[in-house]
Amino acid sequence: MDDVVEALGDDLLKAGRLTPVEIDGGEEGAYLFYAVEAVVDCVDQRRSSKPKKATGQMKTTVFRRDALPSGLPAFRVPEFPGGVHWNGWAVGRLREILGADLEARLIWSENSALTPHPDPWGF
């Protein structure tokens, strides 16, 4: 986690906070949890799928360009508060560190040559 914190630095703190995770018998300070607190109203509701009633999850999410928080590494949206959306520049920096250990699924892009994942929240 130190590599991630070092690579993203203060950018992480623009959108949330780092909290130490204590594990019985584990090394103190070995793990941090990144809680994304930034909630941004940037979903184009006309062009996005209707949110699921139970979770707010949307199969297709389209963002409003004028409201997209491109300066934040990650953010949440009011319709789906349990989902964290990462901006492409932050994902790129994370991939430099984590390589194949990071699974990234494209939800939306202004670039029409890129195809969003068909089921980005399906695990």
PDB file of C-alpha atoms in Angstrom:
ATOM      1  CA  MET A   1       0.000   0.000   0.000  1.00  0.00           C
ATOM      2  CA  ASP A   2       2.930   2.329   0.610  1.00  0.00           C
ATOM      3  CA  ASP A   3       3.683   2.264  -3.142  1.00  0.00           C
ATOM      4  CA  VAL A   4       0.105   3.262  -3.943  1.00  0.00           C
ATOM      5  CA  VAL A   5       0.086   6.054  -1.380  1.00  0.00           C
ATOM      6  CA  GLU A   6       3.444   7.279  -2.660  1.00  0.00           C
ATOM      7  CA  ALA A   7       2.352   7.168  -6.315  1.00  0.00           C
ATOM      8  CA  LEU A   8      -0.940   8.990  -5.787  1.00  0.00           C
ATOM      9  CA  GLY A   9       0.217  11.067  -2.831  1.00  0.00           C
ATOM     10  CA  ASP A  10      -2.002  13.976  -1.879  1.00  0.00           C
ATOM     11  CA  ASP A  11      -4.344  13.176  -4.776  1.00  0.00           C
ATOM     12  CA  LEU A  12      -5.808  10.369  -2.655  1.00  0.00           C
ATOM     13  CA  LEU A  13      -6.675  12.796   0.111  1.00  0.00           C
ATOM     14  CA  LYS A  14      -8.664  15.000  -2.298  1.00  0.00           C
ATOM     15  CA  ALA A  15     -11.352  12.312  -2.480  1.00  0.00           C
ATOM     16  CA  GLY A  16     -11.171  10.448   0.804  1.00  0.00           C
ATOM     17  CA  ARG A  17      -9.098   9.328   3.733  1.00  0.00           C
ATOM     18  CA  LEU A  18      -6.695   6.588   4.642  1.00  0.00           C
ATOM     19  CA  THR A  19      -7.503   4.598   7.754  1.00  0.00           C
ATOM     20  CA  PRO A  20      -5.167   2.069   9.398  1.00  0.00           C
ATOM     21  CA  VAL A  21      -6.500  -1.495   9.454  1.00  0.00           C
ATOM     22  CA  GLU A  22      -5.629  -3.494  12.526  1.00  0.00           C
ATOM     23  CA  ILE A  23      -5.368  -7.259  12.158  1.00  0.00           C
ATOM     24  CA  ASP A  24      -4.975  -9.440  15.237  1.00  0.00           C
ATOM     25  CA  GLY A  25      -1.434 -10.749  15.227  1.00  0.00           C
ATOM     26  CA  GLY A  26      -0.540  -8.619  12.208  1.00  0.00           C
ATOM     27  CA  GLU A  27       2.135  -6.012  11.850  1.00  0.00           C
ATOM     28  CA  GLU A  28       0.976  -2.605  13.073  1.00  0.00           C
ATOM     29  CA  GLY A  29       0.497  -0.103  10.255  1.00  0.00           C
ATOM     30  CA  ALA A  30       0.935  -2.735   7.536  1.00  0.00           C
ATOM     31  CA  TYR A  31      -2.441  -2.049   5.928  1.00  0.00           C
ATOM     32  CA  LEU A  32      -4.507   1.019   5.115  1.00  0.00           C
ATOM     33  CA  PHE A  33      -8.116   1.268   3.977  1.00  0.00           C
ATOM     34  CA  TYR A  34      -8.929   3.995   1.473  1.00  0.00           C
ATOM     35  CA  ALA A  35     -12.429   5.350   2.142  1.00  0.00           C
ATOM     36  CA  VAL A  36     -13.675   7.400  -0.809  1.00  0.00           C
ATOM     37  CA  GLU A  37     -15.819  10.153   0.662  1.00  0.00           C
ATOM     38  CA  ALA A  38     -16.293  12.373  -2.417  1.00  0.00           C
ATOM     39  CA  VAL A  39     -19.873  12.034  -3.668  1.00  0.00           C
ATOM     40  CA  VAL A  40     -20.440  13.862  -6.943  1.00  0.00           C
ATOM     41  CA  ASP A  41     -23.751  14.372  -8.756  1.00  0.00           C
ATOM     42  CA  CYS A  42     -22.482  13.770 -12.290  1.00  0.00           C
ATOM     43  CA  VAL A  43     -24.680  10.992 -13.742  1.00  0.00           C
ATOM     44  CA  ASP A  44     -26.659  11.716 -16.897  1.00  0.00           C
ATOM     45  CA  GLN A  45     -29.889  10.109 -15.734  1.00  0.00           C
ATOM     46  CA  ARG A  46     -31.558  10.278 -19.157  1.00  0.00           C
ATOM     47  CA  ARG A  47     -28.810   8.230 -20.824  1.00  0.00           C
ATOM     48  CA  SER A  48     -27.922   5.910 -17.930  1.00  0.00           C
ATOM     49  CA  SER A  49     -29.727   2.737 -16.895  1.00  0.00           C
ATOM     50  CA  LYS A  50     -32.307   3.033 -14.163  1.00  0.00           C
ATOM     51  CA  PRO A  51     -30.624   2.315 -10.794  1.00  0.00           C
ATOM     52  CA  LYS A  52     -31.520  -0.958  -9.051  1.00  0.00           C
ATOM     53  CA  LYS A  53     -33.855  -0.249  -6.146  1.00  0.00           C
ATOM     54  CA  ALA A  54     -31.879  -2.192  -3.548  1.00  0.00           C
ATOM     55  CA  THR A  55     -28.368  -0.912  -4.323  1.00  0.00           C
ATOM     56  CA  GLY A  56     -28.564   1.932  -6.826  1.00  0.00           C
ATOM     57  CA  GLN A  57     -26.240   0.012  -9.117  1.00  0.00           C
ATOM     58  CA  MET A  58     -26.578   0.894 -12.814  1.00  0.00           C
ATOM     59  CA  LYS A  59     -25.744  -1.491 -15.639  1.00  0.00           C
ATOM     60  CA  THR A  60     -24.925   1.451 -17.925  1.00  0.00           C
ATOM     61  CA  THR A  61     -23.667   4.703 -16.443  1.00  0.00           C
ATOM     62  CA  VAL A  62     -23.163   7.824 -18.528  1.00  0.00           C
ATOM     63  CA  PHE A  63     -21.541  10.830 -16.902  1.00  0.00           C
ATOM     64  CA  ARG A  64     -22.195  14.500 -17.593  1.00  0.00           C
ATOM     65  CA  ARG A  65     -18.905  15.934 -18.899  1.00  0.00           C
ATOM     66  CA  ASP A  66     -19.545  19.293 -17.250  1.00  0.00           C
ATOM     67  CA  ALA A  67     -19.863  17.688 -13.794  1.00  0.00           C
ATOM     68  CA  LEU A  68     -17.337  14.840 -13.965  1.00  0.00           C
ATOM     69  CA  PRO A  69     -14.709  15.313 -11.208  1.00  0.00           C
ATOM     70  CA  SER A  70     -11.682  14.650 -13.416  1.00  0.00           C
ATOM     71  CA  GLY A  71      -9.307  16.103 -10.806  1.00  0.00           C
ATOM     72  CA  LEU A  72     -10.244  13.448  -8.232  1.00  0.00           C
ATOM     73  CA  PRO A  73      -8.684   9.985  -8.334  1.00  0.00           C
ATOM     74  CA  ALA A  74     -11.970   8.361  -7.305  1.00  0.00           C
ATOM     75  CA  PHE A  75     -15.538   9.333  -6.470  1.00  0.00           C
ATOM     76  CA  ARG A  76     -18.966   7.945  -5.684  1.00  0.00           C
ATOM     77  CA  VAL A  77     -22.334   8.996  -7.119  1.00  0.00           C
ATOM     78  CA  PRO A  78     -25.580   9.605  -5.174  1.00  0.00           C
ATOM     79  CA  GLU A  79     -27.482   6.983  -7.198  1.00  0.00           C
ATOM     80  CA  PHE A  80     -25.010   4.218  -6.285  1.00  0.00           C
ATOM     81  CA  PRO A  81     -23.214   5.252  -3.088  1.00  0.00           C
ATOM     82  CA  GLY A  82     -21.681   1.810  -2.576  1.00  0.00           C
ATOM     83  CA  GLY A  83     -19.765   1.901  -5.867  1.00  0.00           C
ATOM     84  CA  VAL A  84     -16.448   3.658  -6.270  1.00  0.00           C
ATOM     85  CA  HIS A  85     -15.579   5.053  -9.689  1.00  0.00           C
ATOM     86  CA  TRP A  86     -11.906   5.701 -10.486  1.00  0.00           C
ATOM     87  CA  ASN A  87     -10.782   8.203 -13.102  1.00  0.00           C
ATOM     88  CA  GLY A  88      -8.577   6.890 -15.894  1.00  0.00           C
ATOM     89  CA  TRP A  89      -5.436   8.786 -14.868  1.00  0.00           C
ATOM     90  CA  ALA A  90      -5.569   7.232 -11.383  1.00  0.00           C
ATOM     91  CA  VAL A  91      -6.161   3.761 -12.797  1.00  0.00           C
ATOM     92  CA  GLY A  92      -3.136   4.246 -15.042  1.00  0.00           C
ATOM     93  CA  ARG A  93      -0.946   5.135 -12.089  1.00  0.00           C
ATOM     94  CA  LEU A  94      -2.260   2.177 -10.083  1.00  0.00           C
ATOM     95  CA  ARG A  95      -1.577  -0.176 -13.002  1.00  0.00           C
ATOM     96  CA  GLU A  96       2.042   0.992 -13.086  1.00  0.00           C
ATOM     97  CA  ILE A  97       2.382  -0.292  -9.515  1.00  0.00           C
ATOM     98  CA  LEU A  98       0.038  -3.260  -9.381  1.00  0.00           C
ATOM     99  CA  GLY A  99       0.217  -4.536 -12.964  1.00  0.00           C
ATOM    100  CA  ALA A 100      -1.967  -7.579 -13.521  1.00  0.00           C
ATOM    101  CA  ASP A 101      -3.063  -7.554  -9.859  1.00  0.00           C
ATOM    102  CA  LEU A 102      -5.468  -4.701 -10.668  1.00  0.00           C
ATOM    103  CA  GLU A 103      -8.675  -5.471 -12.501  1.00  0.00           C
ATOM    104  CA  ALA A 104     -10.133  -2.345 -14.072  1.00  0.00           C
ATOM    105  CA  ARG A 105     -13.471  -2.290 -15.852  1.00  0.00           C
ATOM    106  CA  LEU A 106     -14.347   0.644 -18.073  1.00  0.00           C
ATOM    107  CA  ILE A 107     -17.718   2.162 -17.218  1.00  0.00           C
ATOM    108  CA  TRP A 108     -17.713   5.222 -19.450  1.00  0.00           C
ATOM    109  CA  SER A 109     -15.427   7.186 -21.729  1.00  0.00           C
ATOM    110  CA  GLU A 110     -15.683  10.176 -24.025  1.00  0.00           C
ATOM    111  CA  ASN A 111     -13.590   8.159 -26.474  1.00  0.00           C
ATOM    112  CA  SER A 112     -16.069   6.291 -28.690  1.00  0.00           C
ATOM    113  CA  ALA A 113     -13.314   3.838 -29.714  1.00  0.00           C
ATOM    114  CA  LEU A 114     -13.337   2.422 -26.161  1.00  0.00           C
ATOM    115  CA  THR A 115     -16.071  -0.071 -25.274  1.00  0.00           C
ATOM    116  CA  PRO A 116     -17.437  -0.088 -21.714  1.00  0.00           C
ATOM    117  CA  HIS A 117     -17.441  -3.419 -19.887  1.00  0.00           C
ATOM    118  CA  PRO A 118     -20.817  -5.188 -20.397  1.00  0.00           C
ATOM    119  CA  ASP A 119     -21.230  -5.929 -16.672  1.00  0.00           C
ATOM    120  CA  PRO A 120     -18.839  -3.660 -14.760  1.00  0.00           C
ATOM    121  CA  TRP A 121     -20.228  -4.465 -11.315  1.00  0.00           C
ATOM    122  CA  GLY A 122     -20.627  -8.216 -11.833  1.00  0.00           C
ATOM    123  CA  PHE A 123     -18.199 -10.296  -9.790  1.00  0.00           C
TER     124      PHE A 123
END
